[in-house]
mmCIF file of C-alpha atoms in Angstrom:
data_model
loop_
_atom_site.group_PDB
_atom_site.id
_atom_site.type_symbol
_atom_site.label_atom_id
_atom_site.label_comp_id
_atom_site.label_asym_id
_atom_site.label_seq_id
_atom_site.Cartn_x
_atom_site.Cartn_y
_atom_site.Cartn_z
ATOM 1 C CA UNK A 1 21.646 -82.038 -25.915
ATOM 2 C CA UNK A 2 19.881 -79.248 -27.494
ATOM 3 C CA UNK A 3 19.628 -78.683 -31.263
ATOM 4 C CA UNK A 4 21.394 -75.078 -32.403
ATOM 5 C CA UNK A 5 17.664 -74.645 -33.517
ATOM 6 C CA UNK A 6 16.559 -75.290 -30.265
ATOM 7 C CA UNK A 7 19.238 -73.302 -28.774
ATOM 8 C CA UNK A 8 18.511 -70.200 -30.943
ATOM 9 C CA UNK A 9 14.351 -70.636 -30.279
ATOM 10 C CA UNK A 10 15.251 -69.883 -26.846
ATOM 11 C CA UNK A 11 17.320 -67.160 -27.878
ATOM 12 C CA UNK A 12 13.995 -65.579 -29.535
ATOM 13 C CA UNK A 13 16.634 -65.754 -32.907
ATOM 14 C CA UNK A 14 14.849 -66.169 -35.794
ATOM 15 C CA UNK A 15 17.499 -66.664 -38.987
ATOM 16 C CA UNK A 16 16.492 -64.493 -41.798
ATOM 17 C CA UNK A 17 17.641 -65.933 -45.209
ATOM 18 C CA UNK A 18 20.826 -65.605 -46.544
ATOM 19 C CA UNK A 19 22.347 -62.269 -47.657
ATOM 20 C CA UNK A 20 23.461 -62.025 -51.095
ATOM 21 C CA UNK A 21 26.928 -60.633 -51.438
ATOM 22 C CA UNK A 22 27.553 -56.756 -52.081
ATOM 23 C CA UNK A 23 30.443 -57.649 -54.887
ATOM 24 C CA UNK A 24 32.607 -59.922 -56.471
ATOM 25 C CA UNK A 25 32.658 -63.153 -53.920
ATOM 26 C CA UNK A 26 30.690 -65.988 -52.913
ATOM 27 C CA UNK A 27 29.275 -66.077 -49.422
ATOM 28 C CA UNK A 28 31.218 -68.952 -48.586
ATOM 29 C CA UNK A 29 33.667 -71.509 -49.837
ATOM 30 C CA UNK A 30 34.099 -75.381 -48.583
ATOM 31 C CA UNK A 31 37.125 -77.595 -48.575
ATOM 32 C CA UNK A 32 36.468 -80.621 -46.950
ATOM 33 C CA UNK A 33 35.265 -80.317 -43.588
ATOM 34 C CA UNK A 34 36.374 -76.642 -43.300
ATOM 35 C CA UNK A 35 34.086 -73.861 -44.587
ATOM 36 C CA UNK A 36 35.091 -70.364 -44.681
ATOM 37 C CA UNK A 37 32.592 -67.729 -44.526
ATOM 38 C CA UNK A 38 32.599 -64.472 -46.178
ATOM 39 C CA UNK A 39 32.695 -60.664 -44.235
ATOM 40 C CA UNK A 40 29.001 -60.482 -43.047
ATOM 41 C CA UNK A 41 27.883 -57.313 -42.221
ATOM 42 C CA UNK A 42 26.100 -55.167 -38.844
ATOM 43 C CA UNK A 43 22.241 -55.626 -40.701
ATOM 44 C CA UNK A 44 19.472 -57.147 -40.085
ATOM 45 C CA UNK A 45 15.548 -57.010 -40.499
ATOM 46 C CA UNK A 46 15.494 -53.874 -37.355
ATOM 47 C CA UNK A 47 17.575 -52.279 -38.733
ATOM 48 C CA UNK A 48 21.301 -51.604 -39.879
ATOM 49 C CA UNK A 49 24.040 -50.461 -37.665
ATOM 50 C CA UNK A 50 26.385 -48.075 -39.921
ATOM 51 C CA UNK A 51 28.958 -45.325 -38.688
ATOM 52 C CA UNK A 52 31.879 -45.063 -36.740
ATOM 53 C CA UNK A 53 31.744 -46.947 -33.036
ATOM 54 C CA UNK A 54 33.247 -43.981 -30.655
ATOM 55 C CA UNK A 55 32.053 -41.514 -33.141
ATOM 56 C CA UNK A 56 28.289 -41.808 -34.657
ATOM 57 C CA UNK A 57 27.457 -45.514 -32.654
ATOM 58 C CA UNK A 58 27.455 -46.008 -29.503
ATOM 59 C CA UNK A 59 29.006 -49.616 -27.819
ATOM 60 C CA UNK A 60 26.322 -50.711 -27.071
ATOM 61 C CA UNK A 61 24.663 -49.754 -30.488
ATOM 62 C CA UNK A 62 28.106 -51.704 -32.087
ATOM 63 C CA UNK A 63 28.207 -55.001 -30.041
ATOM 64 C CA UNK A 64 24.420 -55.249 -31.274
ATOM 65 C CA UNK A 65 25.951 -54.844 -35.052
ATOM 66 C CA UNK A 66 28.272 -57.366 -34.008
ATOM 67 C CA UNK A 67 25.470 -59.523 -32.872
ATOM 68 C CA UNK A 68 23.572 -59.261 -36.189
ATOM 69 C CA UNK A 69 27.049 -60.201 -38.014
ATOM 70 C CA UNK A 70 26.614 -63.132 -35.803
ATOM 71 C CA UNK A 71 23.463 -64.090 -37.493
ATOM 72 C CA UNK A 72 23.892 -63.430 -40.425
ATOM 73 C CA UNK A 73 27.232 -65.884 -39.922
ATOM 74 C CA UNK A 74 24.406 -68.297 -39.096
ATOM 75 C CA UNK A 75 22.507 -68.205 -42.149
ATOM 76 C CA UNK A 76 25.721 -68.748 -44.560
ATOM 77 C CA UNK A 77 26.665 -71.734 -42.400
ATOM 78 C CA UNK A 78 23.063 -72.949 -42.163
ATOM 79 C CA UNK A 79 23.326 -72.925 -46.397
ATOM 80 C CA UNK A 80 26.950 -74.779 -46.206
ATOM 81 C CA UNK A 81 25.599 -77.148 -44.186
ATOM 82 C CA UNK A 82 22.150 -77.934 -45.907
ATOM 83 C CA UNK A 83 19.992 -76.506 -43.961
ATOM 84 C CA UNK A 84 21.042 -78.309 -40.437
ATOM 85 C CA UNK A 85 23.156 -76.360 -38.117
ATOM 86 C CA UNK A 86 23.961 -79.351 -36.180
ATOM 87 C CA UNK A 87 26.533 -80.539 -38.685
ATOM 88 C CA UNK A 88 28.663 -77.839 -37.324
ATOM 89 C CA UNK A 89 31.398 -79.687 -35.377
ATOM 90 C CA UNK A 90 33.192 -76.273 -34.139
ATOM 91 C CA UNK A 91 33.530 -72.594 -35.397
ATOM 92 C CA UNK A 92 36.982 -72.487 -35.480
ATOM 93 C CA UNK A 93 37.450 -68.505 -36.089
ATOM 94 C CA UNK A 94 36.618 -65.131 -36.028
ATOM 95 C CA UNK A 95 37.736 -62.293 -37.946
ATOM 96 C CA UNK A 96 36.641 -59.108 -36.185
ATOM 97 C CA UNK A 97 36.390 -55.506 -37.983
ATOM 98 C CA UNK A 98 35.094 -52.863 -36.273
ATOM 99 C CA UNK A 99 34.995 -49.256 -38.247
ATOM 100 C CA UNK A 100 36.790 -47.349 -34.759
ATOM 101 C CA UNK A 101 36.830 -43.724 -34.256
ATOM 102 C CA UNK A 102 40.437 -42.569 -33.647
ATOM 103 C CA UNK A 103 40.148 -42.781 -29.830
ATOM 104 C CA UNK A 104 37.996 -45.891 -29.506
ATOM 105 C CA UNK A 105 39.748 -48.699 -28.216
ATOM 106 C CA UNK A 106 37.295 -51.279 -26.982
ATOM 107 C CA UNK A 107 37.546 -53.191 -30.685
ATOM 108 C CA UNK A 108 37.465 -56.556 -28.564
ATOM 109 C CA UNK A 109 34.235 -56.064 -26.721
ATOM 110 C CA UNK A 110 32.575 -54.934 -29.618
ATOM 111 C CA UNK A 111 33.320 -58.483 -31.728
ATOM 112 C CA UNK A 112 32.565 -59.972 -28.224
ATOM 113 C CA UNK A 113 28.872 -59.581 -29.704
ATOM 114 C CA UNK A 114 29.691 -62.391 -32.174
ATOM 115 C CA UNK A 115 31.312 -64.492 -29.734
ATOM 116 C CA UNK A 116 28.910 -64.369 -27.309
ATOM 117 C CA UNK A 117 26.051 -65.960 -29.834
ATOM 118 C CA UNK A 118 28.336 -68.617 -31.714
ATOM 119 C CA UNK A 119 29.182 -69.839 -27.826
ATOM 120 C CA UNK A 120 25.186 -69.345 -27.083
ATOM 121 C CA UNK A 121 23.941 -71.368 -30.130
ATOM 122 C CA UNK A 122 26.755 -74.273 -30.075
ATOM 123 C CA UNK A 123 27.827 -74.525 -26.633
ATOM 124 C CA UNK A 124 31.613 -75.512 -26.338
ATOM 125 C CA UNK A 125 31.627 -76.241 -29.821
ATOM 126 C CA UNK A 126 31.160 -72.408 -30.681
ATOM 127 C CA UNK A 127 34.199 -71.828 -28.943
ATOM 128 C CA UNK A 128 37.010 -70.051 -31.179
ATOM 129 C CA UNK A 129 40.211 -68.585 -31.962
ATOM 130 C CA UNK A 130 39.714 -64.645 -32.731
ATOM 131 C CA UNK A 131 40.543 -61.331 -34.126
ATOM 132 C CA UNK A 132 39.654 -58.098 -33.476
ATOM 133 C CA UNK A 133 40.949 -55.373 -35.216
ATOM 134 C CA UNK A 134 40.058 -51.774 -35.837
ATOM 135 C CA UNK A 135 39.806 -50.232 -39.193
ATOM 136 C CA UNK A 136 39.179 -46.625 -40.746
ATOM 137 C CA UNK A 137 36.520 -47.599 -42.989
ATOM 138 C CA UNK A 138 34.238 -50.985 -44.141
ATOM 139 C CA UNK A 139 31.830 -51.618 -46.681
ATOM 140 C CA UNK A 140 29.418 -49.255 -47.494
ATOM 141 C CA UNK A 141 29.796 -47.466 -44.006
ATOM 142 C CA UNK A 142 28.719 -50.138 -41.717
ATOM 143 C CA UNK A 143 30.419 -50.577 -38.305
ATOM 144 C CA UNK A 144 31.177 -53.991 -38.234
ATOM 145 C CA UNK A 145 32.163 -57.093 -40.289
ATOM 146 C CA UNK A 146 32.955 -60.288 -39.188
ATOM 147 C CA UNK A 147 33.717 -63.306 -41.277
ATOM 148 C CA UNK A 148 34.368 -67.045 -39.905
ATOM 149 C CA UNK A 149 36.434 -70.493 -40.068
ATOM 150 C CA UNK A 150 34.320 -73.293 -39.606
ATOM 151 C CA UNK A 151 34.568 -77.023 -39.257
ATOM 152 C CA UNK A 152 31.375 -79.173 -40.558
ATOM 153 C CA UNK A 153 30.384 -83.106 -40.508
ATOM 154 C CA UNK A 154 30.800 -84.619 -43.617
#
C-alpha cells in the first residue's frame, strides 16, 4: 500500500506549511482519536481564488479553490498527526462553503474539488460524509472554505 506521501508525490502535490489562522481560533482541535480541522481557505503558493463562483470565478476556477482548501486540509492534519499522514485512519467529514452568485447552483461540484483529493491521497479511507452549502459571503472574499472531521491512530 502506498504512503499518502507517496500518493500525493504522484499527484505532483507538494504540501506547503501550515497556514496560520486569520482570527481568533486554532487551526485544529483533538479529542481522542477525532481531530477537527478549522475553515481552510481557496489559497495557495499560485495563487488565491477569491470572488463569487457564477459571478467573478469561473467552475472550473472554484473547484481548483476547492482543491487548494484540500491541501491546505492536508497540512493541518499533517501537524495533528506529527508530521505522518499515515496515522490518518479516515476523514470522516466535509464542510463545504462555496461564496455562490445568486443563480449558481452547482455548490456540490465545486466542494467535489476537496473530495476528489482526500479520496486521491487516502484511498477508501478518504472517503466521507459531506456538506455543501452556498453562502453570500466568506472570509476576506475568498470563494471557498472547507473545514474537516477526522479520525487519527493513537
Amino acid at each position: 500500500m502506498l504512503s499518502v506521501a507517496n500518493r500525493l508525490a504522484q499527484l505532483g502535490i507538494v504540501l506547503p506549511d501550515t497556514a496560520s489562522p486569520i482570527a481568533n481560533y486554532v487551526p485544529f482541535t483533538r479529542s481522542g482519536r477525532t481531530v477537527y480541522v478549522s475553515g481552510q481557505l481557496s489559497k495557495g503558493a499560485e495563487g488565491d481564488v477569491r470572488g463569487v463562483v457564477g459571478v467573478d470565478v469561473t467552475r472550473e476556477q472554484a473547484v481548483h479553490g476547492a482543491r487548494l482548501c484540500g491541501i491546505n486540509l492536508l497540512c493541518q492534519l499533517r501537524a495533528a498527526c506529527g508530521g505522518n499522514l499515515d496515522r490518518v485512519t479516515r476523514i470522516l467529514k466535509l464542510g463545504g462553503f462555496v461564496q455562490a452568485g445568486p443563480m449558481f447552483d452547482a455548490v456540490p461540484a465545486i466542494v467535489d474539488g476537496a473530495s476528489d483529493l482526500m479520496v486521491a491521497a487516502f484511498g477508501d479511507r478518504g472517503r466521507h460524509a459531506r456538506s455543501a452549502v452556498g453562502v453570500f459571503r466568506l472570509p476576506l472574499g475568498y470563494a471557498v472554505e472547507i473545514d474537516a472531521i477526522a479520525e487519527i491512530a493513537a
